[in-house]
Amino acid sequence: MLIRRRPDIQPSEITPREVYRQRRDLMRAGLAGAAWLAAPAAFSAKLATVPGPYKLDESPTRLKDVTSYNNYYEFGTGKYDPEENAKALKTRPWSVAVEGLCAKPKVFGIEELLKLAPLEERTYRMRCVEGWSMVIPWVGFPISALLKQVQPLGSAKYVEFVTLEDPKVMPGLRVPVLDWPYVEGLRLDEANHPLSILAVGLYGEELLPQNGAPIRLVVPWKYGFKSAKSIVKIRLVEQMPKTAWNVAAPQEYGFYSNVNPNVDHPRWSQATERRIGELTKRKTLMFNGYANEVASLYTGMDLKKLY
Ligand code: MTE
């Protein structure tokens, strides 16, 4: 049956899909009993964690939304594609090569990475450049703990993060949206900042594939696309890395990509955001609310030019 939409309804008035799903889930939970609502998603393994720094006084986004509303273009460009398509990703065995300008390059197995440093719980605000945000209880360890092991040379100025490119399991690689593999980068001091982590889990359990299993970057004062998923290589380099989004559309995605309500993306305002699960918009905070911790990294830089 063909249903016509009233022409006077604005797209913004239509219930966002995940809010609709949340309402539908709540209705089903009412029918099936509260136990259904409390049931966790099909998670793989509990992690032994310690409480970390940077607590937030904000409610975490529902686990169901964190694990179903995703960007992971190797598994499709639709928000709900990765949850379905990334099931095929095998995350064991897995290794991450750390190489480039360092005294002790090394290939780390995932088991070794899980034991490299205490796995901390860190709840961070995450802001996507598309205008939505979440609060996610990550499990991870500071990137600095890993970099210390390989001893960066004085000539190393940047860190490049290269992610998995496996056409056997990633149908999205057939679509040339980006120049694969997905690559991200940070300045070395940004990578060594205590807020920057390599996440291996969320909500106390190992990451699911759609969230970047088995190991991904999390840099909470930058837009979500800096968070490279399913990392296979980390390189210490002298020149600013060519990052996937910057190569695809340099006028839209700069290298720094710091959350900044005063610098709009050409297609989306960055002044406000919609927290997934909420209906009203919130004001976006400078550096996503982490200005006290990170503003000094950018002293003297024109953030309108170096976006
Ligand atoms: N990493 C890879 N390898 N491929 C991707 O498409 N998308 C990025 C980032 N990391 C992406 C990626 C974008 S645009 C965002 S917003 C975040 O992952 C989303 O992470 P989440 O789905 O776990 O919230």
CSV table of C-alpha atoms and ligand atoms in Angstrom, one decimal:
chain,number,residue,atom,x,y,z
A,1,MET,CA,0.0,0.0,0.0
A,2,LEU,CA,1.3,3.4,-0.9
A,3,ILE,CA,1.1,5.9,2.0
A,4,ARG,CA,1.4,9.5,1.1
A,5,ARG,CA,3.2,11.8,3.6
A,6,ARG,CA,1.5,15.1,4.3
A,7,PRO,CA,3.5,17.7,2.3
A,8,ASP,CA,3.5,20.1,5.3
A,9,ILE,CA,5.4,17.7,7.6
A,10,GLN,CA,9.1,18.8,7.9
A,11,PRO,CA,11.7,15.9,7.8
A,12,SER,CA,12.8,17.1,11.3
A,13,GLU,CA,9.3,16.5,12.7
A,14,ILE,CA,9.5,12.8,11.8
A,15,THR,CA,10.5,10.7,14.8
A,16,PRO,CA,14.2,9.8,14.4
A,17,ARG,CA,14.5,6.0,13.7
A,18,GLU,CA,16.3,5.2,16.9
A,19,VAL,CA,13.8,7.1,19.1
A,20,TYR,CA,11.0,5.2,17.3
A,21,ARG,CA,12.9,1.9,17.9
A,22,GLN,CA,13.4,2.9,21.6
A,23,ARG,CA,9.6,3.6,22.0
A,24,ARG,CA,8.8,0.3,20.2
A,25,ASP,CA,11.3,-1.6,22.4
A,26,LEU,CA,9.7,0.0,25.5
A,27,MET,CA,6.3,-1.1,24.4
A,28,ARG,CA,7.5,-4.6,23.7
A,29,ALA,CA,9.2,-4.7,27.1
A,30,GLY,CA,5.9,-3.7,28.7
A,31,LEU,CA,4.4,-6.7,27.0
A,32,ALA,CA,7.2,-9.2,27.6
A,33,GLY,CA,8.1,-8.0,31.1
A,34,ALA,CA,10.9,-5.8,32.4
A,35,ALA,CA,13.5,-8.6,32.2
A,36,TRP,CA,13.6,-8.1,28.4
A,37,LEU,CA,14.6,-4.5,28.8
A,38,ALA,CA,17.4,-5.3,31.2
A,39,ALA,CA,18.8,-8.1,29.0
A,40,PRO,CA,22.2,-7.2,27.6
A,41,ALA,CA,22.9,-7.4,23.9
A,42,ALA,CA,24.7,-10.6,22.8
A,43,PHE,CA,28.1,-9.6,24.1
A,44,SER,CA,31.2,-11.8,23.8
A,45,ALA,CA,33.2,-11.6,27.0
A,46,LYS,CA,33.3,-9.7,30.3
A,47,LEU,CA,36.6,-7.7,30.9
A,48,ALA,CA,38.4,-7.3,34.2
A,49,THR,CA,38.4,-3.5,34.7
A,50,VAL,CA,39.4,-0.9,37.1
A,51,PRO,CA,37.7,2.5,37.6
A,52,GLY,CA,39.4,5.1,35.5
A,53,PRO,CA,39.7,8.9,35.6
A,54,TYR,CA,37.3,11.3,33.9
A,55,LYS,CA,33.9,10.4,35.4
A,56,LEU,CA,30.8,12.0,33.8
A,57,ASP,CA,27.7,13.1,35.6
A,58,GLU,CA,25.6,12.2,32.5
A,59,SER,CA,23.5,9.1,31.8
A,60,PRO,CA,25.1,6.7,29.4
A,61,THR,CA,23.4,6.0,26.1
A,62,ARG,CA,21.4,2.8,26.0
A,63,LEU,CA,23.6,-0.2,25.2
A,64,LYS,CA,21.1,-1.1,22.4
A,65,ASP,CA,21.7,2.2,20.7
A,66,VAL,CA,25.5,2.2,21.2
A,67,THR,CA,25.6,-1.2,19.5
A,68,SER,CA,23.1,-0.7,16.7
A,69,TYR,CA,23.3,3.0,15.5
A,70,ASN,CA,26.8,2.9,14.0
A,71,ASN,CA,29.1,4.3,11.4
A,72,TYR,CA,31.4,1.6,10.0
A,73,TYR,CA,31.4,2.1,6.2
A,74,GLU,CA,33.4,-1.1,5.4
A,75,PHE,CA,30.1,-2.8,6.5
A,76,GLY,CA,27.7,-0.5,4.7
A,77,THR,CA,26.8,3.2,4.9
A,78,GLY,CA,23.4,2.7,6.6
A,79,LYS,CA,23.4,3.3,10.3
A,80,TYR,CA,22.0,-0.2,11.0
A,81,ASP,CA,24.1,-2.0,8.4
A,82,PRO,CA,27.2,-2.7,10.6
A,83,GLU,CA,25.2,-4.4,13.4
A,84,GLU,CA,24.0,-6.9,10.8
A,85,ASN,CA,27.0,-7.2,8.4
A,86,ALA,CA,29.9,-7.0,10.9
A,87,LYS,CA,28.9,-10.3,12.4
A,88,ALA,CA,31.2,-11.9,9.9
A,89,LEU,CA,34.3,-10.1,11.3
A,90,LYS,CA,36.7,-12.6,13.1
A,91,THR,CA,38.6,-10.8,15.8
A,92,ARG,CA,40.8,-13.7,16.8
A,93,PRO,CA,43.7,-14.1,16.0
A,94,TRP,CA,44.4,-10.4,15.8
A,95,SER,CA,47.6,-8.4,15.9
A,96,VAL,CA,48.6,-4.7,15.7
A,97,ALA,CA,51.9,-3.8,14.2
A,98,VAL,CA,53.4,-0.7,15.9
A,99,GLU,CA,56.2,0.6,13.6
A,100,GLY,CA,57.8,3.6,11.9
A,101,LEU,CA,60.0,6.2,13.7
A,102,CYS,CA,60.6,4.2,17.0
A,103,ALA,CA,63.5,2.4,18.6
A,104,LYS,CA,61.6,-0.8,19.3
A,105,PRO,CA,59.0,-1.6,16.6
A,106,LYS,CA,56.8,-4.6,17.5
A,107,VAL,CA,53.8,-6.6,16.5
A,108,PHE,CA,51.5,-7.0,19.5
A,109,GLY,CA,49.0,-9.8,19.7
A,110,ILE,CA,45.6,-8.8,21.0
A,111,GLU,CA,46.0,-10.9,24.2
A,112,GLU,CA,49.2,-9.0,24.9
A,113,LEU,CA,47.4,-5.7,24.3
A,114,LEU,CA,44.6,-6.7,26.7
A,115,LYS,CA,47.3,-7.1,29.4
A,116,LEU,CA,49.5,-4.1,28.5
A,117,ALA,CA,48.0,-1.8,31.1
A,118,PRO,CA,45.1,-2.0,33.5
A,119,LEU,CA,41.8,-1.8,31.5
A,120,GLU,CA,40.0,1.3,32.8
A,121,GLU,CA,36.4,2.2,32.6
A,122,ARG,CA,36.1,5.7,31.1
A,123,THR,CA,32.7,7.2,30.3
A,124,TYR,CA,33.1,9.8,27.6
A,125,ARG,CA,30.9,12.2,25.7
A,126,MET,CA,31.1,11.3,21.9
A,127,ARG,CA,30.0,13.9,19.3
A,128,CYS,CA,29.5,12.9,15.6
A,129,VAL,CA,30.0,15.6,13.0
A,130,GLU,CA,26.5,14.6,11.6
A,131,GLY,CA,25.0,16.3,14.7
A,132,TRP,CA,24.2,13.5,17.1
A,133,SER,CA,26.0,12.4,20.3
A,134,MET,CA,26.2,9.6,22.8
A,135,VAL,CA,27.7,9.0,26.2
A,136,ILE,CA,29.7,5.8,26.2
A,137,PRO,CA,31.2,3.8,29.0
A,138,TRP,CA,34.4,2.6,27.3
A,139,VAL,CA,36.9,0.1,28.5
A,140,GLY,CA,40.4,0.8,27.4
A,141,PHE,CA,43.9,2.0,28.2
A,142,PRO,CA,45.9,5.2,27.3
A,143,ILE,CA,47.6,5.1,23.9
A,144,SER,CA,50.6,6.5,25.7
A,145,ALA,CA,51.0,3.1,27.5
A,146,LEU,CA,51.5,1.4,24.1
A,147,LEU,CA,53.7,4.1,22.5
A,148,LYS,CA,56.0,4.0,25.5
A,149,GLN,CA,56.8,0.3,24.7
A,150,VAL,CA,58.1,1.1,21.2
A,151,GLN,CA,60.0,4.2,22.2
A,152,PRO,CA,59.2,6.9,19.6
A,153,LEU,CA,62.2,8.7,18.1
A,154,GLY,CA,62.6,12.5,18.4
A,155,SER,CA,61.7,12.8,14.7
A,156,ALA,CA,58.2,11.2,15.2
A,157,LYS,CA,55.6,14.0,15.1
A,158,TYR,CA,52.4,12.2,14.2
A,159,VAL,CA,50.7,8.9,14.8
A,160,GLU,CA,48.9,7.1,11.9
A,161,PHE,CA,46.2,4.5,12.6
A,162,VAL,CA,45.5,2.0,9.8
A,163,THR,CA,42.4,-0.2,10.0
A,164,LEU,CA,41.4,-3.6,8.6
A,165,GLU,CA,40.8,-3.9,4.9
A,166,ASP,CA,39.4,-7.4,4.3
A,167,PRO,CA,37.2,-7.7,1.2
A,168,LYS,CA,36.2,-11.2,2.2
A,169,VAL,CA,34.1,-9.9,5.1
A,170,MET,CA,33.6,-6.2,4.3
A,171,PRO,CA,31.1,-5.7,1.6
A,172,GLY,CA,31.4,-1.9,1.9
A,173,LEU,CA,34.9,-2.0,0.4
A,174,ARG,CA,33.3,-2.5,-3.0
A,175,VAL,CA,31.9,1.0,-2.8
A,176,PRO,CA,34.5,3.7,-3.3
A,177,VAL,CA,33.2,6.1,-0.7
A,178,LEU,CA,36.6,6.4,0.8
A,179,ASP,CA,40.1,5.5,-0.3
A,180,TRP,CA,40.4,2.2,1.7
A,181,PRO,CA,41.8,1.3,4.1
A,182,TYR,CA,40.3,3.8,6.6
A,183,VAL,CA,43.2,5.7,8.1
A,184,GLU,CA,43.2,8.3,10.9
A,185,GLY,CA,45.9,10.4,12.5
A,186,LEU,CA,46.8,12.4,15.6
A,187,ARG,CA,49.7,14.7,16.5
A,188,LEU,CA,52.0,12.8,18.8
A,189,ASP,CA,51.1,15.0,21.8
A,190,GLU,CA,47.4,14.5,21.1
A,191,ALA,CA,47.9,10.7,21.1
A,192,ASN,CA,49.9,10.9,24.3
A,193,HIS,CA,47.2,13.0,26.0
A,194,PRO,CA,45.8,11.1,29.0
A,195,LEU,CA,42.3,11.3,27.6
A,196,SER,CA,43.2,9.5,24.4
A,197,ILE,CA,42.6,5.8,24.6
A,198,LEU,CA,42.6,2.5,22.7
A,199,ALA,CA,39.2,1.0,23.6
A,200,VAL,CA,38.8,-2.8,23.7
A,201,GLY,CA,35.3,-2.8,25.3
A,202,LEU,CA,32.3,-0.9,26.4
A,203,TYR,CA,29.7,-1.4,29.2
A,204,GLY,CA,32.3,-3.7,30.8
A,205,GLU,CA,32.4,-6.3,27.9
A,206,GLU,CA,34.6,-6.8,24.9
A,207,LEU,CA,33.7,-4.6,21.9
A,208,LEU,CA,31.3,-6.0,19.4
A,209,PRO,CA,32.4,-5.8,15.7
A,210,GLN,CA,30.2,-2.9,14.8
A,211,ASN,CA,31.9,-0.8,17.5
A,212,GLY,CA,35.4,-1.5,16.1
A,213,ALA,CA,36.4,-4.8,17.7
A,214,PRO,CA,38.9,-5.9,18.8
A,215,ILE,CA,40.6,-2.5,19.3
A,216,ARG,CA,39.7,1.1,18.3
A,217,LEU,CA,40.7,4.6,18.9
A,218,VAL,CA,38.7,6.9,21.2
A,219,VAL,CA,39.6,10.7,21.3
A,220,PRO,CA,36.6,12.3,23.0
A,221,TRP,CA,37.3,16.0,22.2
A,222,LYS,CA,37.3,15.2,18.4
A,223,TYR,CA,34.5,14.3,16.1
A,224,GLY,CA,33.6,10.6,16.1
A,225,PHE,CA,35.2,9.9,12.7
A,226,LYS,CA,38.6,10.3,14.3
A,227,SER,CA,37.9,7.0,16.2
A,228,ALA,CA,39.4,4.5,13.8
A,229,LYS,CA,37.9,1.0,14.3
A,230,SER,CA,39.5,-2.4,14.1
A,231,ILE,CA,43.1,-1.1,14.0
A,232,VAL,CA,45.8,-3.3,12.5
A,233,LYS,CA,48.7,-0.9,12.3
A,234,ILE,CA,50.0,2.1,14.2
A,235,ARG,CA,52.8,4.1,12.5
A,236,LEU,CA,55.0,6.8,14.0
A,237,VAL,CA,55.7,9.3,11.3
A,238,GLU,CA,57.2,12.7,10.7
A,239,GLN,CA,54.6,14.2,8.2
A,240,MET,CA,51.0,14.8,8.9
A,241,PRO,CA,49.2,11.5,7.9
A,242,LYS,CA,46.7,11.6,5.0
A,243,THR,CA,43.5,10.6,6.7
A,244,ALA,CA,40.6,8.9,4.9
A,245,TRP,CA,38.0,11.6,5.3
A,246,ASN,CA,40.5,14.5,4.6
A,247,VAL,CA,41.5,12.8,1.3
A,248,ALA,CA,37.9,12.2,0.4
A,249,ALA,CA,36.7,15.8,1.1
A,250,PRO,CA,39.4,18.1,2.4
A,251,GLN,CA,37.0,21.2,2.5
A,252,GLU,CA,34.7,19.2,4.9
A,253,TYR,CA,37.1,17.2,7.1
A,254,GLY,CA,40.3,18.7,8.4
A,255,PHE,CA,43.1,16.9,10.1
A,256,TYR,CA,42.3,18.2,13.6
A,257,SER,CA,38.5,17.7,13.6
A,258,ASN,CA,38.2,19.1,17.1
A,259,VAL,CA,34.6,19.5,18.3
A,260,ASN,CA,34.0,23.2,17.9
A,261,PRO,CA,30.5,24.8,18.0
A,262,ASN,CA,31.9,28.0,16.4
A,263,VAL,CA,33.1,26.3,13.2
A,264,ASP,CA,30.4,24.7,11.1
A,265,HIS,CA,30.8,21.8,8.7
A,266,PRO,CA,29.7,23.1,5.2
A,267,ARG,CA,26.6,20.9,5.4
A,268,TRP,CA,25.8,20.7,9.2
A,269,SER,CA,25.8,23.2,12.0
A,270,GLN,CA,28.1,22.2,14.9
A,271,ALA,CA,26.4,24.6,17.4
A,272,THR,CA,23.9,22.0,18.7
A,273,GLU,CA,23.5,18.3,18.9
A,274,ARG,CA,20.9,15.7,19.5
A,275,ARG,CA,21.9,13.2,22.2
A,276,ILE,CA,20.7,9.7,21.0
A,277,GLY,CA,17.6,8.8,23.1
A,278,GLU,CA,16.7,12.5,23.8
A,279,LEU,CA,14.2,14.6,21.8
A,280,THR,CA,15.4,18.1,22.5
A,281,LYS,CA,18.7,19.4,21.2
A,282,ARG,CA,21.6,20.4,23.5
A,283,LYS,CA,24.3,23.0,22.9
A,284,THR,CA,27.6,21.6,21.7
A,285,LEU,CA,30.5,22.4,24.0
A,286,MET,CA,33.9,23.6,23.0
A,287,PHE,CA,36.2,20.5,22.7
A,288,ASN,CA,33.1,18.5,23.5
A,289,GLY,CA,33.3,19.7,27.1
A,290,TYR,CA,37.0,18.8,27.5
A,291,ALA,CA,38.4,22.3,27.1
A,292,ASN,CA,40.0,22.4,30.5
A,293,GLU,CA,42.0,19.3,29.7
A,294,VAL,CA,42.9,19.9,26.0
A,295,ALA,CA,42.7,23.6,25.0
A,296,SER,CA,46.4,24.1,25.8
A,297,LEU,CA,47.3,21.6,23.0
A,298,TYR,CA,46.1,24.3,20.5
A,299,THR,CA,47.4,27.5,22.0
A,300,GLY,CA,48.2,30.0,19.2
A,301,MET,CA,46.5,28.0,16.5
A,302,ASP,CA,43.7,29.5,14.4
A,303,LEU,CA,41.0,26.8,14.8
A,304,LYS,CA,38.8,28.3,12.1
A,305,LYS,CA,41.6,27.5,9.6
A,306,LEU,CA,43.0,24.4,11.2
A,307,TYR,CA,39.6,22.7,11.6
B,1,MTE,N1,36.4,3.3,11.5
B,1,MTE,C1,36.4,2.6,10.4
B,1,MTE,N2,37.3,1.7,10.1
B,1,MTE,N3,35.4,2.8,9.4
B,1,MTE,C2,34.5,3.7,9.6
B,1,MTE,O1,33.6,3.9,8.7
B,1,MTE,N4,33.5,5.5,11.0
B,1,MTE,C3,33.9,6.6,11.9
B,1,MTE,C4,34.5,6.0,13.2
B,1,MTE,N5,35.5,5.0,12.9
B,1,MTE,C5,34.5,4.5,10.8
B,1,MTE,C6,35.5,4.3,11.7
B,1,MTE,C7,32.8,7.4,12.3
B,1,MTE,S1,32.2,8.4,11.0
B,1,MTE,C8,32.2,7.5,13.5
B,1,MTE,S2,31.0,8.6,13.9
B,1,MTE,C9,32.6,6.5,14.6
B,1,MTE,O2,33.5,5.5,14.1
B,1,MTE,C10,31.4,5.8,15.1
B,1,MTE,O3,31.7,4.9,16.1
B,1,MTE,P1,30.5,4.1,16.8
B,1,MTE,O4,29.6,3.5,15.7
B,1,MTE,O5,31.1,3.0,17.6
B,1,MTE,O6,29.7,5.1,17.7
